Coordinates of C-alpha atoms and ligand atoms in Angstrom, one line a residue:
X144 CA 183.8 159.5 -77.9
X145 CA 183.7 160.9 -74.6
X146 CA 180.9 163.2 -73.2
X147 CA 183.8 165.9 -73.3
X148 CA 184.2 165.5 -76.5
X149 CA 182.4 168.4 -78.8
X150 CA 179.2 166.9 -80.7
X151 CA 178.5 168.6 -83.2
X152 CA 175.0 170.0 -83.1
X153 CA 172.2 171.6 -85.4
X154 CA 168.4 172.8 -84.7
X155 CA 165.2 172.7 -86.6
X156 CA 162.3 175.0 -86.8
X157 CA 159.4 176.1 -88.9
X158 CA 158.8 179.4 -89.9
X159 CA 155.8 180.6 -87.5
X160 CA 152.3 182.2 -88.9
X161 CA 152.0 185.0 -87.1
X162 CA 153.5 188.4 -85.3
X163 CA 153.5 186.5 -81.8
X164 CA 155.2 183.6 -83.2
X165 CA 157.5 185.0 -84.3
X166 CA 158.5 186.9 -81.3
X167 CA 158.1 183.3 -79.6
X168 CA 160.6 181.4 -81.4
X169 CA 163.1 184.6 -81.5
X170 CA 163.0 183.9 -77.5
X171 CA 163.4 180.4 -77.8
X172 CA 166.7 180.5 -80.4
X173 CA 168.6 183.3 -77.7
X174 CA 168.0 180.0 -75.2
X175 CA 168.7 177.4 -77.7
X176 CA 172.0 179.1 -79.0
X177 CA 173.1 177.8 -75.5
X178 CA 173.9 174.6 -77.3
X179 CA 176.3 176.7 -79.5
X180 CA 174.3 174.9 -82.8
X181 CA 176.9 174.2 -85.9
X182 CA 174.0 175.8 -87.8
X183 CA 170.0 176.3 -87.5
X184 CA 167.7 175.3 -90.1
X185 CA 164.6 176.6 -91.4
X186 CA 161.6 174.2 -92.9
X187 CA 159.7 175.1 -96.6
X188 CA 156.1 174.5 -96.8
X189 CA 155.8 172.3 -100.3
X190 CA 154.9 174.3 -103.6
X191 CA 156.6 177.3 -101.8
X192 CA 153.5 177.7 -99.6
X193 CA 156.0 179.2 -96.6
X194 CA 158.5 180.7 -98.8
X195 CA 158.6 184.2 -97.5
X196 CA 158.2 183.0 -93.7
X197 CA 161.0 180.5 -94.3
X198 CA 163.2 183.1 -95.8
X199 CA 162.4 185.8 -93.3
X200 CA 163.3 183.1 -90.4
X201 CA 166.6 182.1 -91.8
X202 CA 167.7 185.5 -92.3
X203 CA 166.7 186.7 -88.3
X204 CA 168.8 183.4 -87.2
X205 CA 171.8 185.1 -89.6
X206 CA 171.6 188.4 -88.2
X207 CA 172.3 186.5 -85.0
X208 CA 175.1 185.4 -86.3
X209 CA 174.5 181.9 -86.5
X210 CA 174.8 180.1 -89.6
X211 CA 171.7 179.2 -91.0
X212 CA 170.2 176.6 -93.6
X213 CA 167.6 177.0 -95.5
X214 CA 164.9 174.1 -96.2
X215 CA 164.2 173.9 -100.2
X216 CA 161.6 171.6 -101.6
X217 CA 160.9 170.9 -105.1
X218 CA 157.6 169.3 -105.7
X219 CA 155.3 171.8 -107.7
X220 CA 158.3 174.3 -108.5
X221 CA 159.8 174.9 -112.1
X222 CA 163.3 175.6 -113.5
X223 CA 162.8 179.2 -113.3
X224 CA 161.7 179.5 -109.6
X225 CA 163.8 177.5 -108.0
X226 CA 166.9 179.3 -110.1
X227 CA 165.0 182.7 -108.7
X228 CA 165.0 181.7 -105.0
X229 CA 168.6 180.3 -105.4
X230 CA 169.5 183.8 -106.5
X231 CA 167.6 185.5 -103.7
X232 CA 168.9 182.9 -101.0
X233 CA 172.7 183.4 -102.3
X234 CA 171.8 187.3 -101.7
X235 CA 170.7 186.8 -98.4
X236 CA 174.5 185.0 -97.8
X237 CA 172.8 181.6 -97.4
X238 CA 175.6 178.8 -97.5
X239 CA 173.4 175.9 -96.7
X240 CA 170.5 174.1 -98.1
X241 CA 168.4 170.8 -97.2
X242 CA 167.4 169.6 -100.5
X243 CA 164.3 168.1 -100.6
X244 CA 161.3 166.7 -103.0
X245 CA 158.7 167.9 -100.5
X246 CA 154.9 166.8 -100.4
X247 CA 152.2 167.9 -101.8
X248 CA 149.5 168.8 -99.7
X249 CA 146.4 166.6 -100.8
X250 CA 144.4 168.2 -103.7
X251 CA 147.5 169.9 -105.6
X252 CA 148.2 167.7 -108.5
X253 CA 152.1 166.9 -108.7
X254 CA 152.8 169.0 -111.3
X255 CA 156.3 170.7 -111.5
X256 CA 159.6 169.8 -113.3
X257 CA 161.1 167.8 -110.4
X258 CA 160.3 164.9 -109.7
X259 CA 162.9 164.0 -106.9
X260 CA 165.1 165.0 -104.8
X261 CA 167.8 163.9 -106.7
X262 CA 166.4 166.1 -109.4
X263 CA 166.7 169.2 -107.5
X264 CA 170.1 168.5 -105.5
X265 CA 171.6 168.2 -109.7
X266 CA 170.3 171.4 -110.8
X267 CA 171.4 173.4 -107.7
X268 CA 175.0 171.7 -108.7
X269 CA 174.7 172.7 -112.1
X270 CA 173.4 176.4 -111.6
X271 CA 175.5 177.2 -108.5
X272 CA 178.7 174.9 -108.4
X273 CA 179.9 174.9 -105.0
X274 CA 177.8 178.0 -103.6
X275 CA 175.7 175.8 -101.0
X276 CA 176.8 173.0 -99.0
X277 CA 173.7 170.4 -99.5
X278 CA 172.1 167.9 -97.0
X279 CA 168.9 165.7 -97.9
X280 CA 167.2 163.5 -96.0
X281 CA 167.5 160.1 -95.2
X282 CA 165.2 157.5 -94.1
X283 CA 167.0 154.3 -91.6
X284 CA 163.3 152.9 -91.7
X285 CA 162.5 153.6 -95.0
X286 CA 160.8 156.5 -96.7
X287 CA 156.6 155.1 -96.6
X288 CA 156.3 155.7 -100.2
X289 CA 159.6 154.0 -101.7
X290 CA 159.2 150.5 -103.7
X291 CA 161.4 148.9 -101.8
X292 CA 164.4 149.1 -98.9
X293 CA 166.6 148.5 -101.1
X294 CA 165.3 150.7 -104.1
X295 CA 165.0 153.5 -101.2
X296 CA 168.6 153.1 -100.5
X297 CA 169.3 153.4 -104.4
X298 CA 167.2 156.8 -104.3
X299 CA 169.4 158.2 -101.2
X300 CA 172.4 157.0 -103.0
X301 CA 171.3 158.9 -106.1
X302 CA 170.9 162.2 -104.4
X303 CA 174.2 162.1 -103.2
X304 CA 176.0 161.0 -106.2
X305 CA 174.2 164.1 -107.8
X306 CA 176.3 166.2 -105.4
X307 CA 174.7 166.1 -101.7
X308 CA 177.6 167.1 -99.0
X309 CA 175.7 165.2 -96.0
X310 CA 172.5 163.8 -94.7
X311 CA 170.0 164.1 -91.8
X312 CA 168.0 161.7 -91.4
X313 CA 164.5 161.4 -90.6
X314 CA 163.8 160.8 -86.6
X315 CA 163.7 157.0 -85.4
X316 CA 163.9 155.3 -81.7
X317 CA 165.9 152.7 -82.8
X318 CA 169.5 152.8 -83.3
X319 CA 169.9 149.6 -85.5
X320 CA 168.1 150.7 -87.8
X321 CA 170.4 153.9 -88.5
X322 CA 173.5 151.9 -87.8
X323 CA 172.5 149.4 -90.9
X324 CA 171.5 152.2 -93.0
X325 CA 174.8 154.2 -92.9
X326 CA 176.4 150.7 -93.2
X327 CA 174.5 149.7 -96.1
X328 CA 175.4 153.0 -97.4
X329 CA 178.8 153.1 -96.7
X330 CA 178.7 149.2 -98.7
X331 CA 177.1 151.3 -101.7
X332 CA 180.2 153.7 -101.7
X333 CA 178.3 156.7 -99.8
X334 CA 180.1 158.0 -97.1
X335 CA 179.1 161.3 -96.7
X336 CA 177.7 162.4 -92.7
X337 CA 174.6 160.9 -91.8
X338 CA 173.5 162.9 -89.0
X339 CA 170.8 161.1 -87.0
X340 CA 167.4 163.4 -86.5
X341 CA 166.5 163.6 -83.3
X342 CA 162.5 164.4 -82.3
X343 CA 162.0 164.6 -78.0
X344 CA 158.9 163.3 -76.7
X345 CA 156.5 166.3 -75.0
X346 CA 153.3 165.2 -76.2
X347 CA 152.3 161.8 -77.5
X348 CA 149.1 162.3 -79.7
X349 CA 151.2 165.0 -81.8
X350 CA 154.0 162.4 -81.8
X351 CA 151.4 159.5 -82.8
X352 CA 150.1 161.7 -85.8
X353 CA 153.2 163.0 -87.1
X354 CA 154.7 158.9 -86.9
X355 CA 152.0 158.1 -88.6
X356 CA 151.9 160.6 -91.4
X357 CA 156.2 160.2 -92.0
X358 CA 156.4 156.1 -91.2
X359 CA 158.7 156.9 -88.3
X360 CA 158.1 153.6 -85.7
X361 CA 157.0 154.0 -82.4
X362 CA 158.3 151.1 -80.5
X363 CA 155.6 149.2 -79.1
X364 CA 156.8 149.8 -75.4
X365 CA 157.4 153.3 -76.1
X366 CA 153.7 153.4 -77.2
X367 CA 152.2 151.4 -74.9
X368 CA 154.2 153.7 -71.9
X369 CA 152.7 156.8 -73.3
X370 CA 149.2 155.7 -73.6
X371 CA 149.3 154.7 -70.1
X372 CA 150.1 158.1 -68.9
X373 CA 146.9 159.3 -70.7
X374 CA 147.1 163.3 -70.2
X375 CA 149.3 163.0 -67.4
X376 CA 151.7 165.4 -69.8
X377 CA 154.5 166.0 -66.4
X378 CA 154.9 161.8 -66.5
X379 CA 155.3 161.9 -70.8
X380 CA 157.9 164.6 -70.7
X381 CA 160.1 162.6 -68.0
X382 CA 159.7 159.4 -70.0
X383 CA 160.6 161.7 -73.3
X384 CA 163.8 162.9 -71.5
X385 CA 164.9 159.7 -70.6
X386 CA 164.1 157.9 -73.8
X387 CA 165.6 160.5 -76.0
X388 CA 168.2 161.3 -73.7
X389 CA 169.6 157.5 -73.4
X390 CA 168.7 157.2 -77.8
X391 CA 171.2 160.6 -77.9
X392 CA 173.5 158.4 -75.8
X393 CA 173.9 155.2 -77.4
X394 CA 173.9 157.5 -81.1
X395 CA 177.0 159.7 -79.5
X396 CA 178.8 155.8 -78.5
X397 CA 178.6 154.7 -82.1
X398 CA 180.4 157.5 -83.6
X399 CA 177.6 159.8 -84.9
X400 CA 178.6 162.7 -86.7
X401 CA 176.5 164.9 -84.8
X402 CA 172.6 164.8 -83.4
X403 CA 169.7 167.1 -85.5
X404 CA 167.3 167.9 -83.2
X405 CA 163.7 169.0 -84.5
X406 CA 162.6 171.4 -82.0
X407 CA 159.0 172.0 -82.8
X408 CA 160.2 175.5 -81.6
X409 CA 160.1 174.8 -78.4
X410 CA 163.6 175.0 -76.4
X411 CA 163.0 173.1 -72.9
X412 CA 163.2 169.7 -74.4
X413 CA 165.8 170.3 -76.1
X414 CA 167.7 172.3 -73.9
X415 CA 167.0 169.6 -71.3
X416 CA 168.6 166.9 -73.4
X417 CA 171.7 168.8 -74.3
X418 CA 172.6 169.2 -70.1
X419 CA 172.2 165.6 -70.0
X420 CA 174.4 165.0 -72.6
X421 CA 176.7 167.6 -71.2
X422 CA 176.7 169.2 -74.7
Ligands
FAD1666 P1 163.1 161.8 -102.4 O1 164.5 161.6 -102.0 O2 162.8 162.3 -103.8 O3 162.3 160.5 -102.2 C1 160.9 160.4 -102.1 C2 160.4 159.0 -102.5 O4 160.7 158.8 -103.9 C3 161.1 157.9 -101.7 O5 160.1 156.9 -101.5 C4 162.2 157.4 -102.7 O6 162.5 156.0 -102.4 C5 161.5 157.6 -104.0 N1 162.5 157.9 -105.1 C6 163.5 158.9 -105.1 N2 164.2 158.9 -106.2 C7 163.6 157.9 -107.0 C8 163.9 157.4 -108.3 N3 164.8 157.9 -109.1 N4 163.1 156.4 -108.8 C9 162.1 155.9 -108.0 N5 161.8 156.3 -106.8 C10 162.5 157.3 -106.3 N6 159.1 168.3 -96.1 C11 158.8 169.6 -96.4 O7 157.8 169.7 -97.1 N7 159.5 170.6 -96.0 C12 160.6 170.5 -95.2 O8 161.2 171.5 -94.9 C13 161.0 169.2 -94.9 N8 162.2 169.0 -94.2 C14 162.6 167.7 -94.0 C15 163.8 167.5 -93.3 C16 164.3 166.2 -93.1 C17 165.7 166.1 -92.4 C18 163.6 165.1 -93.5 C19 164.0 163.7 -93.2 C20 162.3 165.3 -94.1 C21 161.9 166.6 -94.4 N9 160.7 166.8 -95.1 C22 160.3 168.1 -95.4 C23 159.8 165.7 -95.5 C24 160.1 165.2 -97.0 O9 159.8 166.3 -97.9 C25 159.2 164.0 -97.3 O10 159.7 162.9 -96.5 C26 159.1 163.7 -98.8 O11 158.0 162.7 -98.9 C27 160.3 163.1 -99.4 O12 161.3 164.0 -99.6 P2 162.7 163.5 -100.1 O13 163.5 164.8 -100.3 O14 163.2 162.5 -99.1 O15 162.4 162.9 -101.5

């Protein structure tokens, strides 16, 4: 594909916790819509614990006039609310949904009448038919908690066979590893999207902890690079532009069906990437 072809693009946020927040990331979508995102999605606190901000965020980004999906966990929930917040997100004129199981924060018991995502992405087929165009997430380096690779791959497999449209997958630095899932996939008879999620480098203790937490690898030079700029945060965000940058690049040579980016809410990144990229 050449850079003047269109890649398709899409945006992440979290719903913020307060007034200013919110007023902040407003600001940062009117310069992120730059990009002209296919759609903008919104992220749901497990057990519903950011339900209203969630659903107050993907409504603003659709009175913006930008299609917007809606982040929908399961863990915790039962029948009856998730066929209530279905009902209120159809109401709102929602048309897309990230399916996902969620995690419990530590203390809540699992609890709920879900146990996967596969679970969830079944009943919103059986309650809403065709309503919602569905993505889940995917894991090139394996979800931390799965068996196995291979009984991972079964699980990502499952979720679409119970009716998933697409996938975004969670954010990696190394391009083989997302190139042999979609293969390994595709061997499996699962061809739907996989769109690579993309997280820029601005700060790498947040980066570190959130690695950490979703079994995303660091690459060891990547790693030992950042810890050598120390607090030196000017010298991590020109080593974050160039690493994501060039990842975006080789993604975009292999055929990608488009590039997620997770924006933390914050737009320069982001914004920088997509000039690089021409997009
Ligand atoms: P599942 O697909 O259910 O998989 C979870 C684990 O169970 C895996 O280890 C899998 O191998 C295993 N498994 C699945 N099915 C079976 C089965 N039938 N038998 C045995 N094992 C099985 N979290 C949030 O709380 N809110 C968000 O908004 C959010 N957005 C995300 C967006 C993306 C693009 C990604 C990649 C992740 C997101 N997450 C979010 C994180 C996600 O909730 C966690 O990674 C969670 O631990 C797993 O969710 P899942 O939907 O992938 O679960």
């Amino acid at each position: 594909m050449s850079s003047s072809d269109a890649l398709p693009i899409s945006l992440e946020f979290f719903p913020p916790k307060t007034p200013e927040g919110v007023d902040k990331l407003r600001a940062v979508r009117q310069q992120l819509y730059a990009l002209k995102p296919e759609f903008c999605s919104v992220t749901y606190g497990a057990g519903g614990s950011t339900q209203e901000g969630t659903f107050s965020t993907v409504s603003a980004i659709l009175a913006e006039g930008v299609p917007a999906a809606s982040h929908f966990s399961c863990i915790g929930a039962t029948r009856a609310s998730v066929r209530e917040q279905l009902a209120q997100l159809k109401g709102m004129g929602v048309k897309r949904l990230v399916a996902l199981r969620g995690d419990l924060p530590s203390g809540y018991g699992a609890g709920g009448e879900f146990q996967h995502a596969s679970d969830l992405v079944a009943f919103i087929r059986a309650e809403t038919g065709d309503d919602f165009h569905i993505e889940v997430a995917a894991y090139p380096e394996v979800h931390p908690q799965a068996k196995s690779p291979d009984a991972d791959l079964q699980a990502y497999a499952a979720k679409v066979k119970a009716g998933a449209n697409g996938a975004i997958t969670q954010y990696f630095y190394n391009t083989d590893a997302y190139f042999r899932f979609v293969d390994d996939a595709y061997k499996l008879g699962v061809d739907v999207p996989v769109v690579p999620g993309i997280m820029p480098i601005t700060n790498s203790t947040q980066l570190m902890r959130f690695s950490d937490a979703c079994g995303a690898e660091i690459p060891r030079w990547i790693r030992a690079r950042l810890q050598s700029y120390a607090d030196d945060s000017a010298s991590i965000k020109a080593f974050g532009l160039d690493v994501v940058t060039d990842l975006c690049e080789q993604l975009r040579n292999g055929g990608v069906p488009g590039l997620h980016f997770y924006t933390m809410n914050q737009s320069a990144a982001t914004l920088e990437i997509g000039a690089r990229l021409g997009l």
